[in-house]
Amino acid sequence: MDLQIDAASAIPIYAQVVDQVKSLIASRALRAGEQLPSVRELASDLRINRNTAARAYQMLENDGVIETRHGQGCFVAAGAPRWSREERIRRLEKALDRALVEAFHLEVPMEEVPALLERRIRLMTRRAGPARRP
Amino acid sequence: MDLQIDAASAIPIYAQVVDQVKSLIASRALRAGEQLPSVRELASDLRINRNTAARAYQMLENDGVIETRHGQGCFVAAGAPRWSREERIRRLEKALDRALVEAFHLEVPMEEVPALLERRIRLMTRRAGPARRP
Amino acid sequence: MDLQIDAASAIPIYAQVVDQVKSLIASRALRAGEQLPSVRELASDLRINRNTAARAYQMLENDGVIETRHGQGCFVAAGAPRWSREERIRRLEKALDRALVEAFHLEVPMEEVPALLERRIRLMTRRAGPARRP
Amino acid sequence: MDLQIDAASAIPIYAQVVDQVKSLIASRALRAGEQLPSVRELASDLRINRNTAARAYQMLENDGVIETRHGQGCFVAAGAPRWSREERIRRLEKALDRALVEAFHLEVPMEEVPALLERRIRLMTRRAGPARRP
DNA sequence: GTGGTCTAGACCACG
DNA sequence: GTGGTCTAGACCACG
């Protein structure tokens, strides 16, 4: 499960985990019944505290997004919400807009942003492996 | 000034104010030299504490986005980058990476992101560009 | 960490803390990576409010002088300038101007100031330089 | 009376005025019995509020440094304290040290500081007139 | 244990 | 009227 945590962000780590897992499920990267990494595994993967990871899973369970089966682990719940392609594009556009607002205030010319984005995509896909879901 | 605060959000209230004011400026809904509501006004409008409102304004002043004139109020700054180009690019890359993580989680293929970005840039520059409603 | 706070001073308490911590680091009484007292400890040592102590640390973090590690504490940052060279020179010139105004008011002839500065530089680099007590 | 006010400083304006007038008197740039500019004059010279200027004079009178003669104006008090040359040099060195601490944190190499100082001296004396007290 | 956020309320500085 | 500082105290996030 590929999550990216920003320790310096004003958004608490547990909330970052919750949001990103919800996105993975809502966009069907994670499917109903699929098993999630254990709390310990997640904590060690993300280098966060076990309590923090456990809290994130508890929030997700409270929201009905995942289910805990005692002694077996955590699984994506059957009734977890799904987003349409339109909804997912809309959300991505909001994220891109946030980056553009940042570019404006940092006085980086708009014309330079696409090249920067391409560079970050190359870096990110190289790191994650070129073929994402073969 | 029309801000939407979500008290239940994991994002601190002061950070929500900061982000939204930055967006208003980037979209030129607020322009250089324009006066912002007073700390007290903002606090009572948003039903938040005066200290919280003041904190948001102080963060904005730290970022060089607004200026305080003693006894007069807060105004949108004329701007001129305070950070080194390296630092500014670094900050923008972080924002772009957040958008890319979002794209990954939303299962939007990486190849589609640049086109989406170009579209948002066109929308943003059209709305905010030098010629306003030509 | 030995700080002297003057509650009666016109200089805000948090600013006194910031200035003195910066001086301690510049004189290498505090070195990169070294841990600072916790917010609570500092507050009780100096008999100031926890919020005031936290505010001082936050200013120092904003200036890139210290780093916060969640749940662990605050540490002297390794450093690397965040501001553009122009901005840094501008800030230094302001500090030099303050000293020159002081010289003027103290009726120390301007011609004497450079020699005094050289002496202070020699003293400071001897105390803080790479070879410590050779 | 040549005072320099920094509106963005954390030190209140009235305190800056008080400190600088005390320095002028202590170093004999202003002598016992000498008349100070009126509150209105000072306020308009420094572009500060009349109340602020008045408050500074009141503080100075409370400290016994100046005297108000009703209908005539403000004068340097007879018993105002004087500093020795040693004391004045000591105070200037403190101001220079503050600038050097700033240079350290701004990562401006110590070798560059003297040239910057010379430039500021040239700028400041040119602005104030080459012969200061002919 | 660590730091961060928020509130309520007092008081100051400045216009 | 404006913003800034500080305190006391609650509660949260993180280890």
Short mmCIF file of N, CA, C and O in Angstrom, two decimals, chain D residues 26 63 78 112 114:
data_model
loop_
_atom_site.label_atom_id
_atom_site.label_comp_id
_atom_site.label_asym_id
_atom_site.label_seq_id
_atom_site.Cartn_x
_atom_site.Cartn_y
_atom_site.Cartn_z
N ALA D 26 23.10 60.53 27.01
CA ALA D 26 24.17 59.89 27.77
C ALA D 26 25.53 60.09 27.12
O ALA D 26 26.55 60.13 27.79
N ASP D 63 11.55 59.20 33.84
CA ASP D 63 12.89 58.70 34.14
C ASP D 63 13.83 59.83 34.57
O ASP D 63 15.01 59.58 34.84
N ALA D 78 18.96 68.49 34.08
CA ALA D 78 20.31 68.76 34.57
C ALA D 78 20.96 67.46 35.07
O ALA D 78 22.14 67.21 34.82
N GLU D 112 32.86 39.01 4.47
CA GLU D 112 32.12 39.97 3.65
C GLU D 112 31.54 41.12 4.48
O GLU D 112 31.15 42.15 3.93
N PRO D 114 32.78 43.34 6.81
CA PRO D 114 33.40 44.68 6.85
C PRO D 114 33.09 45.52 5.60
O PRO D 114 32.79 46.71 5.73
#
